[in-house]
XYZ file of C-alpha atoms in Angstrom:
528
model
C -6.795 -113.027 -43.005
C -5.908 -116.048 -40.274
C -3.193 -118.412 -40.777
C -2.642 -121.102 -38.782
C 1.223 -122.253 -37.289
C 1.836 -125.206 -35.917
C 3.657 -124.238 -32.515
C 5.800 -127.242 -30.911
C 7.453 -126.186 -27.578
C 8.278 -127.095 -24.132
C 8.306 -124.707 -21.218
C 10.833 -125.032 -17.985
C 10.976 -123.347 -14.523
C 13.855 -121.051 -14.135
C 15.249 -118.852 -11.224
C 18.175 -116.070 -11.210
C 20.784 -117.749 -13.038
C 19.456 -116.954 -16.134
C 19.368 -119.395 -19.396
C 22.436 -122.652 -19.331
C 24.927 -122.641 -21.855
C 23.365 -124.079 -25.254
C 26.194 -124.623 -27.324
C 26.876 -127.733 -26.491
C 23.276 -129.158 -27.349
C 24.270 -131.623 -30.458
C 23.537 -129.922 -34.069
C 23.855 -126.323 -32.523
C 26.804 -124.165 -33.976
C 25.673 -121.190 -32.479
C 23.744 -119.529 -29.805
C 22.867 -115.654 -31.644
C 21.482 -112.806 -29.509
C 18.356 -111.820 -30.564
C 17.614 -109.179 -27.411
C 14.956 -108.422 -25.350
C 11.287 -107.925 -26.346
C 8.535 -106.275 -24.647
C 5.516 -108.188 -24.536
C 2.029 -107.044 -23.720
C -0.607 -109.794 -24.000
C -4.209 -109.602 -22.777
C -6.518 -112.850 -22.532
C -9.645 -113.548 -23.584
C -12.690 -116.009 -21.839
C -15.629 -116.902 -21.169
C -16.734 -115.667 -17.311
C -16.840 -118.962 -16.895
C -13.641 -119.844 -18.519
C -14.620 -122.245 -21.238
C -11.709 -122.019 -23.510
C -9.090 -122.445 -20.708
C -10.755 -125.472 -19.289
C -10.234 -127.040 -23.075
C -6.632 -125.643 -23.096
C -7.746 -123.104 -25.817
C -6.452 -119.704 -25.483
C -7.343 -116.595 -27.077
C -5.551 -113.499 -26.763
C -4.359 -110.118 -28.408
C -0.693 -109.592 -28.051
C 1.140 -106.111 -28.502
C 5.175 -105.925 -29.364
C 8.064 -108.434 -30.529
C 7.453 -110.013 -33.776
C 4.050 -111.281 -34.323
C 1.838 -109.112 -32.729
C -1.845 -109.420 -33.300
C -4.431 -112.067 -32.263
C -3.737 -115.741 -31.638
C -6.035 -118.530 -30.804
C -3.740 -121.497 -29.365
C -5.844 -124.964 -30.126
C -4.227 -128.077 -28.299
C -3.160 -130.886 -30.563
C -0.656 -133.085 -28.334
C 0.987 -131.959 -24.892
C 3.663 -129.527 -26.482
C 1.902 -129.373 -29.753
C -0.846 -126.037 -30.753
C -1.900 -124.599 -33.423
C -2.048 -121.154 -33.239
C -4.629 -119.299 -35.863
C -3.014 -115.493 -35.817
C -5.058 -112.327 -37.404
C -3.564 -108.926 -37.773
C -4.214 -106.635 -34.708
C -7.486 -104.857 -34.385
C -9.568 -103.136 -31.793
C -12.252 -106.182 -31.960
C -11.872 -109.921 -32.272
C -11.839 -111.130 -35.698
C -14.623 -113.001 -37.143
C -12.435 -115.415 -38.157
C -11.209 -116.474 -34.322
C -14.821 -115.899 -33.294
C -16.331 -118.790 -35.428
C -13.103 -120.463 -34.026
C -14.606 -120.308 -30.790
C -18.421 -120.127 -31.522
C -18.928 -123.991 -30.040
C -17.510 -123.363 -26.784
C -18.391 -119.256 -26.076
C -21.930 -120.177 -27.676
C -23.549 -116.526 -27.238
C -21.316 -114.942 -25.228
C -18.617 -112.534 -25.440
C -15.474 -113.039 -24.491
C -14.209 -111.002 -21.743
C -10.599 -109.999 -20.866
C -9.687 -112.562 -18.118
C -6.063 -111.980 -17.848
C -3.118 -109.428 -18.738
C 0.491 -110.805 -19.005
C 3.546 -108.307 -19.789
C 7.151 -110.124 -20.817
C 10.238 -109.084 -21.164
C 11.275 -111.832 -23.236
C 15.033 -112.435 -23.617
C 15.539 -113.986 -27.241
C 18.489 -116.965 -28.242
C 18.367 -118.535 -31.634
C 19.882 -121.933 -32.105
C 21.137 -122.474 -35.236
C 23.218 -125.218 -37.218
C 26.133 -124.980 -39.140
C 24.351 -123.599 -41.756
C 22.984 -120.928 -39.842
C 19.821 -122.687 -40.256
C 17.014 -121.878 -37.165
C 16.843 -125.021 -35.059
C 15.016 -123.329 -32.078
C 13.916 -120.054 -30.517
C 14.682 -120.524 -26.699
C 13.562 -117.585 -24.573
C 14.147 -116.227 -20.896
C 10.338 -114.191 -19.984
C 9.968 -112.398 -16.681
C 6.312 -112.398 -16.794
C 3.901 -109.997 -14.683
C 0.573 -111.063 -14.474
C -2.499 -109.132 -13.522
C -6.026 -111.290 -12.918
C -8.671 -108.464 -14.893
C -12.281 -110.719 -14.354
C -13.089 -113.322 -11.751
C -10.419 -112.464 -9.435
C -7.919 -109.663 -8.653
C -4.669 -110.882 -8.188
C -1.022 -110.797 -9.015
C 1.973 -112.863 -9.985
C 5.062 -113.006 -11.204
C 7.740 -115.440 -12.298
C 10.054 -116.345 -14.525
C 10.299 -119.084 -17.478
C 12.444 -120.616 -20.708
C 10.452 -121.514 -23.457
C 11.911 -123.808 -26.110
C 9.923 -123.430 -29.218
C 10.899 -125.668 -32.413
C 11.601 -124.251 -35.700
C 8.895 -124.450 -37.847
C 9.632 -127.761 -40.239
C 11.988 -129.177 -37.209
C 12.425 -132.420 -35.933
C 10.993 -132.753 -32.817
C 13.744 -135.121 -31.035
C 15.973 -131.701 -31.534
C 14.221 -130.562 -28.270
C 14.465 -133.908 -26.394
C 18.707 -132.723 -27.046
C 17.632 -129.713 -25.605
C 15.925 -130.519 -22.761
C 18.708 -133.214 -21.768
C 20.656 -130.166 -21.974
C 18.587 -127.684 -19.578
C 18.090 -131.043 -16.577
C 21.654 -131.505 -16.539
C 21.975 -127.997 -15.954
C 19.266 -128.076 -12.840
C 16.650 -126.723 -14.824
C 13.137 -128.741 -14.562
C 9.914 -128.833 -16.382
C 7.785 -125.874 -15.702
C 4.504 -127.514 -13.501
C 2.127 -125.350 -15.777
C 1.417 -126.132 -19.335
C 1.063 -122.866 -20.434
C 1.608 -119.124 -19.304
C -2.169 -118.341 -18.757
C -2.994 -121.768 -17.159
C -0.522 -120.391 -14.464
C -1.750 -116.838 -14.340
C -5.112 -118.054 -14.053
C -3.734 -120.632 -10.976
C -1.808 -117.864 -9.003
C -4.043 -114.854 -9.120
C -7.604 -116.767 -8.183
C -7.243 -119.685 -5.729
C -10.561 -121.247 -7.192
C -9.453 -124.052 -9.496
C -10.957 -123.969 -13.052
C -14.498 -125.759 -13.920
C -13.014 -128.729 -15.976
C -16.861 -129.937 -16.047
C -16.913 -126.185 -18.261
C -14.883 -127.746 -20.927
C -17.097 -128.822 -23.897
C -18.982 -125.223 -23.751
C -21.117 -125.979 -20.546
C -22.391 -122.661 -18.552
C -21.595 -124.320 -15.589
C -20.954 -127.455 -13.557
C -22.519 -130.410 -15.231
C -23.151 -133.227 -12.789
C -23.090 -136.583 -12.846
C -26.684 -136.818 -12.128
C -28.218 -139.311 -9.231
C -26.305 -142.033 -9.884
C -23.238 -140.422 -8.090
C -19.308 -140.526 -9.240
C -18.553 -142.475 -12.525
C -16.286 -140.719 -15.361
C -15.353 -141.586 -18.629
C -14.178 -145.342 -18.225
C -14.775 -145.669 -14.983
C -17.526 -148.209 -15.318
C -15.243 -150.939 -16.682
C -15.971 -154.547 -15.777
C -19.438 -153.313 -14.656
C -18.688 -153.293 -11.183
C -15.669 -150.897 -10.197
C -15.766 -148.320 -8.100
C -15.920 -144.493 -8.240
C -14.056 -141.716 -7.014
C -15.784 -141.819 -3.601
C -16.190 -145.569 -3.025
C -19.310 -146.226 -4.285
C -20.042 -148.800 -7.202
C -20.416 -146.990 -10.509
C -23.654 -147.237 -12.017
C -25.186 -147.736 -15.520
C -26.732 -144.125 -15.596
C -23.060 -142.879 -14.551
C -21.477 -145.050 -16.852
C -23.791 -144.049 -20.253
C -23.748 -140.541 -19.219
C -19.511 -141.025 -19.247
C -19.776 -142.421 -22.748
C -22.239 -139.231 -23.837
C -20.492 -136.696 -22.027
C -16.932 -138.083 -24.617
C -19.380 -137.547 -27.690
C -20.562 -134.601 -26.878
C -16.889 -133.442 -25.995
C -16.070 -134.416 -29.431
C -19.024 -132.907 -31.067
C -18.031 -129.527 -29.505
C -14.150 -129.833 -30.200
C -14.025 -130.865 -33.542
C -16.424 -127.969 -34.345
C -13.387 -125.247 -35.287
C -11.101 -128.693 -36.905
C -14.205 -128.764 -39.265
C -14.463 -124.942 -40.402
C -10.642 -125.341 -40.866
C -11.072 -128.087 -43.666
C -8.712 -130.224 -41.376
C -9.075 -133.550 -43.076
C -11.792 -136.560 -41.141
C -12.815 -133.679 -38.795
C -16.711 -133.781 -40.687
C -16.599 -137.820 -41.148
C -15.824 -137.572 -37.146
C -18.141 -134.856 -35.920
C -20.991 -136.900 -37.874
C -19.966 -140.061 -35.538
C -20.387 -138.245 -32.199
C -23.268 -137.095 -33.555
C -24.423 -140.816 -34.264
C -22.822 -142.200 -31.852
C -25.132 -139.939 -28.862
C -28.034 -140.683 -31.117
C -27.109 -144.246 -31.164
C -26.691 -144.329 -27.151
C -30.089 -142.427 -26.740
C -31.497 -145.207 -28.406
C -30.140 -148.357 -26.843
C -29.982 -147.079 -23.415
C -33.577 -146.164 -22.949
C -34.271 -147.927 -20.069
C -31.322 -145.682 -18.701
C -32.503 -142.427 -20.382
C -35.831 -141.034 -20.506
C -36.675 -141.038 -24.036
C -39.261 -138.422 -23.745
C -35.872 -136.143 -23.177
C -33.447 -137.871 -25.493
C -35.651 -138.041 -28.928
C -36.088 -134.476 -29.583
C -32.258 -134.017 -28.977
C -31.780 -137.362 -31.052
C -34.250 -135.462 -33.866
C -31.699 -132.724 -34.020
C -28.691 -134.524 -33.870
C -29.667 -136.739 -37.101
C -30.560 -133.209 -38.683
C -26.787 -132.582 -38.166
C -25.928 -135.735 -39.077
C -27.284 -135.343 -42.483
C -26.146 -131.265 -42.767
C -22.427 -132.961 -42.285
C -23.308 -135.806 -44.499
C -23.794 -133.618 -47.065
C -20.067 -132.448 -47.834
C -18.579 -136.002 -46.827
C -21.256 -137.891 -49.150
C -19.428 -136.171 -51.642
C -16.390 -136.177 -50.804
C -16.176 -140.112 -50.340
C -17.789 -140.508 -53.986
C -15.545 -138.446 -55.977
C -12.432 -140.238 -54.278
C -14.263 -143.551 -54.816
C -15.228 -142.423 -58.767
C -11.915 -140.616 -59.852
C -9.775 -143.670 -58.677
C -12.151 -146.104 -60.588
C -11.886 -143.138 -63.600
C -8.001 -143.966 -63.297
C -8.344 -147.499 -63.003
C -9.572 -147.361 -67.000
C -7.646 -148.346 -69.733
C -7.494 -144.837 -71.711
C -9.255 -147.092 -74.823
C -12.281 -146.738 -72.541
C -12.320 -143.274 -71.549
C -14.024 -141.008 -74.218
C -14.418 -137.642 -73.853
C -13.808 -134.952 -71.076
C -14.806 -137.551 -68.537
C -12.049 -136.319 -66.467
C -12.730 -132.385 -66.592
C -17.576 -132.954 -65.814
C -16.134 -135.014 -63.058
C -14.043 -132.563 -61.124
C -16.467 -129.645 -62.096
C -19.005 -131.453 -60.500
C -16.958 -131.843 -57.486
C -16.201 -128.464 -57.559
C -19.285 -127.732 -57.838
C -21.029 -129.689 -54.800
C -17.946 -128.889 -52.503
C -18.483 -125.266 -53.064
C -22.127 -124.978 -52.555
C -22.032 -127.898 -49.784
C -19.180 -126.034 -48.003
C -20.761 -122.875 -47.531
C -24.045 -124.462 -46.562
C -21.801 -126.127 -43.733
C -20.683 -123.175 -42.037
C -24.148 -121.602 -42.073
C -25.609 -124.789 -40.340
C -22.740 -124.151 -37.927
C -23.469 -120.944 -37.279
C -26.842 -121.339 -36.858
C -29.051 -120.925 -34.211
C -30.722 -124.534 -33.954
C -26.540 -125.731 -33.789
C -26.163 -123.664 -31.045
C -29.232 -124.579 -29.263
C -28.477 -128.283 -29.942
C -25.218 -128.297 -28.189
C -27.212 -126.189 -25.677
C -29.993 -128.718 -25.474
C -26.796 -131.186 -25.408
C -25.084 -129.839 -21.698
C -28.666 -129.479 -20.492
C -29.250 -132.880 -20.463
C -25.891 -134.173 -19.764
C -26.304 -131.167 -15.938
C -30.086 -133.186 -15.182
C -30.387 -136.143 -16.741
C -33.532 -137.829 -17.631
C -32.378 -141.197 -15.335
C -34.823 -144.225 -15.279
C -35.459 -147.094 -12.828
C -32.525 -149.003 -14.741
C -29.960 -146.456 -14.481
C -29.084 -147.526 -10.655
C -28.785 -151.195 -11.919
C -25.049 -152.357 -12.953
C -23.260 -151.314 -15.939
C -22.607 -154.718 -17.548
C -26.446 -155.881 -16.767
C -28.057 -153.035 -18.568
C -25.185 -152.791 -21.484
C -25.902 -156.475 -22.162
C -28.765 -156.461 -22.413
C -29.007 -153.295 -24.908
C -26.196 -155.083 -27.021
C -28.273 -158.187 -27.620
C -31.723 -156.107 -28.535
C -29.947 -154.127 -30.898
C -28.137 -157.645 -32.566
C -32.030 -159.039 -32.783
C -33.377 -156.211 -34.197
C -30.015 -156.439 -37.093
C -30.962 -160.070 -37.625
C -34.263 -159.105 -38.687
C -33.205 -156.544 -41.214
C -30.685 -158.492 -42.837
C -32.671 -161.404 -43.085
C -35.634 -159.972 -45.011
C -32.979 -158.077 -47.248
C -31.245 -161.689 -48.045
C -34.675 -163.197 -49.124
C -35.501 -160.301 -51.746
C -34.584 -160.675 -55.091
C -32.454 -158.302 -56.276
C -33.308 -154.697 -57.251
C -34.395 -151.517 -55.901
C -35.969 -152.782 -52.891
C -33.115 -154.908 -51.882
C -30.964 -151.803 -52.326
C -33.335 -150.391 -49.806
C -33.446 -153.059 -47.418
C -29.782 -153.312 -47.591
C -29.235 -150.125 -46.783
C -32.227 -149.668 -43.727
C -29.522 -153.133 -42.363
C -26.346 -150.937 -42.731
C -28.059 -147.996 -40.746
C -29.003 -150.472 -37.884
C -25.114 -152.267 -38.025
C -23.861 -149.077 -37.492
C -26.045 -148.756 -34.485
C -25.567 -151.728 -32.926
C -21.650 -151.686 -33.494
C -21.626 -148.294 -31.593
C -23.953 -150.116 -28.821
C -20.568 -152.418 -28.653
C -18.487 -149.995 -29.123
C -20.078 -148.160 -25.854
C -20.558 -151.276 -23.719
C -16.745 -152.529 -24.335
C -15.478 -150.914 -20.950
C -18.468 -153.052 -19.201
C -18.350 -156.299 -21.285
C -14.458 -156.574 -22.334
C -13.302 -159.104 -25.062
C -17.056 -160.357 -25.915
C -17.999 -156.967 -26.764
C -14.827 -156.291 -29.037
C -15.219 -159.212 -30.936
C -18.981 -158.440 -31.747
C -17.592 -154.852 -32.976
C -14.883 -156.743 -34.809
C -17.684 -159.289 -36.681
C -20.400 -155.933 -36.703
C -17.870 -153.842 -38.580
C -17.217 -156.633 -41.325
C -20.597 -156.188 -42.065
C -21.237 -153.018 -41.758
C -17.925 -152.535 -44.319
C -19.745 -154.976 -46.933
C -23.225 -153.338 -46.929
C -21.285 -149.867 -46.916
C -19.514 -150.620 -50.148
C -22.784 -151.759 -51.868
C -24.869 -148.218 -50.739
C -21.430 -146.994 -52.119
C -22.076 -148.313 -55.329
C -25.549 -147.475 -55.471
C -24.932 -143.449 -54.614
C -21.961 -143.872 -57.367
C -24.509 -145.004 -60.339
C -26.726 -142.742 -59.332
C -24.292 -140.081 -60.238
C -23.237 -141.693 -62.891
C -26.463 -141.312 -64.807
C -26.655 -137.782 -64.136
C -23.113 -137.545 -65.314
C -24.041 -139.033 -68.717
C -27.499 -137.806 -69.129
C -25.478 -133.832 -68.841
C -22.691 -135.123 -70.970
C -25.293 -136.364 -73.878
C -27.242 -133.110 -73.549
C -23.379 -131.850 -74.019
C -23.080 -133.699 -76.957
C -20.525 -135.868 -75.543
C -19.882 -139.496 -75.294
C -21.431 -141.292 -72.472
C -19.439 -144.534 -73.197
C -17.422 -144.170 -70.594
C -20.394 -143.521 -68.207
C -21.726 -146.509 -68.952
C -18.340 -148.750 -68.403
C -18.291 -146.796 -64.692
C -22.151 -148.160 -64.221
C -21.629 -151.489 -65.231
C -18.463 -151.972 -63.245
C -20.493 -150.498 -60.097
C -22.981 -153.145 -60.777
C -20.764 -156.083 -60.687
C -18.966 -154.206 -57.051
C -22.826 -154.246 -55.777
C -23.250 -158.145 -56.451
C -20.258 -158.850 -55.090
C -21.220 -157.192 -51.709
C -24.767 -158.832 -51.583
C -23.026 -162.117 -52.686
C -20.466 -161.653 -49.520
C -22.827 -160.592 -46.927
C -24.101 -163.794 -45.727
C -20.530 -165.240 -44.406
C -20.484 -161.556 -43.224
C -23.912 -162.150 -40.947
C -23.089 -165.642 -40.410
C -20.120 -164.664 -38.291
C -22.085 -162.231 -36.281
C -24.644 -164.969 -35.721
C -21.697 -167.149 -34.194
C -20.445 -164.770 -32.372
C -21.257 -165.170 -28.752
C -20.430 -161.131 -27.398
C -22.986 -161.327 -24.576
């Protein structure tokens, strides 16, 4: 079984004078000899080298004390977290799903082979408490695919006690530069092996699970935020264009799609809630840049991504309605809560999160997920560029902003003039799924437009809040009347059922009766 550590440490040149004197780092009582350790680590890639050009390492370590596999995810600069699984002949399933976004169908080959002799210090308190692990490695490397070199060099690695405070290693470090030593230039061991035996740097285009170089398509340099102000200019002089500048924006989503992938099979909390916005978010951009983007490309993509939209909706849906129903279950006077209202609610959360949890994973390791993100760094290598694409950034963002605004006006309006009821539910709710749209067509054309554009997200986002809490409330008595219905057949009260619906009722009308300040602010609001 994996188990995930979170791994905070710096790393520091060194040469033949071996590791400073550490005893006089404040908090450390003593510097204790833990000896030397034979290390013998081989590491694991793409051919293309995927997971190092995301930071991500994967490799299966003989010798010292935790030998197995580990697969390193970056958090922070200094930070991981490294997922270990006992030692085996094959990689575990477990670091494979880990993985599965950025190796796609491929195997991972043995890139790399690094043997240490790492010599061991503990720095403890006066407690004998572990502060730090600082270590002296002599490493040998040996390049095993794409290349067929050598290197060797030596390193001290400072790695934090698990629980630590962090500014103990800013004491440390202080320490080590006072005694000549510097920060090492590479952030990790195999990001140097990988630099010294092959003189071909790695494919940092490669790093959202690409097969290969993705360009920027005809529109020439632009990266991500390069395109602010509309008319800056790119890496090789030349004025960045709108087609560079929303391919920028998609190439961040799909980034995002790809890397929150393994937060999401870990259960690491608001990695589903933000996969499903990338999602939306390149749907959105498909959408209101389609004078930029061939939507004969884009819409089948956009199909699939709202399929995955809705597979991740799924667990979050339910997750954001039994937070939103056991606080308003709390919020009761006991008086009003009869029977185990408590014990059907948390069964049925149990209950969906189980069977919606599984179902997750299976969509992610599915074949049409894996051909989507495929179908995703196709597009992103040749894109589909239109006529408008060589026009200016802030032009073509401006004008997608204010079609997307008209198109909102029209949805809320007709929602405002029905009477209240199911179809107003539904009317309100068709408006929320176009704010969100046009807030993310802000959100997108912010670089090109500035303060305009942030203050339409600003106004966009109040509304979109207010028409979110009433859906919210009409998911929530929806539940509710299953709730009861199973508790009657139960033979069980359904008072309290009832007080839940009525007070989701009166949180409905006071969303509708809020919404038009909401809209008439966005109305005021001159963004472009």
């Amino acid at each position: 079984m994996a188990e995930t550590k979170r791994e905070i440490e710096r790393k520091y040149a060194a040469d033949d004078s071996g590791l400073p004197d550490l005893t006089g780092v404040a908090g450390v009582a003593a510097v204790l000899d833990q000896g030397v350790a034979e290390l013998d680590a081989t590491y694991y890639d793409t051919p293309d080298l995927r997971l190092a050009a995301a930071s991500i390492t994967l490799r299966r370590r003989t010798g010292g004390s935790d030998a197995g596999w580990h697969l390193k995810l970056p958090v922070s600069p200094g930070v991981r977290d490294e997922i270990r699984a006992p030692l085996s002949g094959t990689l575990p399933p477990a670091l494979a799903a880990l993985v599965r976004s950025r190796v796609r169908d491929g195997e991972p080959v043995p890139v790399v082979r690094l043997r240490s002799a790492r010599d061991v210090r503990h720095l403890v308190d006066a407690d004998g408490a572990l502060l730090a692990e600082v270590s002296l490695d002599t490493v040998r490397a040996e390049r095993l695919s794409g290349g067929s070199g050598t290197a060797q060099w030596t390193e001290i690695e400072v790695e934090l006690a698990d629980g630590g405070d962090p500014a103990f290693l800013d004491r440390v470090d202080k320490r080590l530069r006072k005694a000549g030593v510097r920060p090492a230039k590479s952030p990790s061991k195999l990001a140097r092996a990988l630099a010294e035996t092959d003189p071909g740097p790695l494919d940092a285009g490669a790093g959202a699970g690409s097969a290969g170089k993705e360009s920027s398509g005809k529109e020439g340099p632009g990266g991500a935020g390069s395109g602010k102000g509309g008319g800056k200019k790119g890496s090789s002089g030349g004025h960045v264009t709108a087609g560079a500048y929303v391919l920028a924006y998609l190439r961040e989503q799909r980034d995002a799609i790809v890397a929150l992938d393994p937060a999401v099979r870990q259960e690491v909390p608001d990695a589903v809630h933000s996969m499903r916005v990338a999602t939306r978010r390149t749907r959105s951009a498909f959408r209101s840049y389609a004078k930029v983007l061939d939507r004969a490309v884009t819409d089948p993509v956009g199909a699939e991504l709202k399929w995955l939209a809705g597979e991740l909706g799924v667990d979050r849906d339910r997750e954001v309605l039994t937070a939103h129903l056991t606080a308003a279950l709390d919020d009761l006077p006991a008086t009003l809560v009869a029977g185990p209202v408590h014990d059907r609610l948390h069964s049925w959360a149990r209950e969906r999160h189980g069977g919606s949890r599984r179902h997750l994973i299976g969509v992610l390791d599915s074949r049409r997920y894996l051909n989507l993100l495929d179908a995703l760094d196709a597009l992103l290598a040749d894109p589909p560029l239109r006529r408008a694409a060589a026009a200016k950034p802030a032009k073509v963002a401006a004008k997608a902003v204010r079609k997307d605004v008209r198109k909102l006006s029209v949805l809320v309006e007709q929602a405002l003039w029905l009477p209240p009821g199911q179809e107003r539910d539904v009317a309100l709710h068709e408006a929320r799924k176009r704010a969100k749209r046009t807030r993310y067509a802000a959100e997108a054309a912010e670089p090109a437009l500035g303060a305009p554009a942030r203050k339409l997200v600003k106004s966009v986002k109040s509304v979109q809040k207010v028409l979110g809490e009433h859906q919210d409330s009409v998911m929530a008595r929806t539940t509710l009347g299953e709730l009861a219905a199973v508790a009657h057949a139960a033979g069980e009260s359904a008072f309290t059922y009832g007080v839940l619906y009525g007070r989701e009722e009166h949180r409905a009308a006071l969303s509708e009766a809020a919404l038009p300040e909401r809209w008439e602010k966005v109305r005021r609001t001159t963004a472009v």
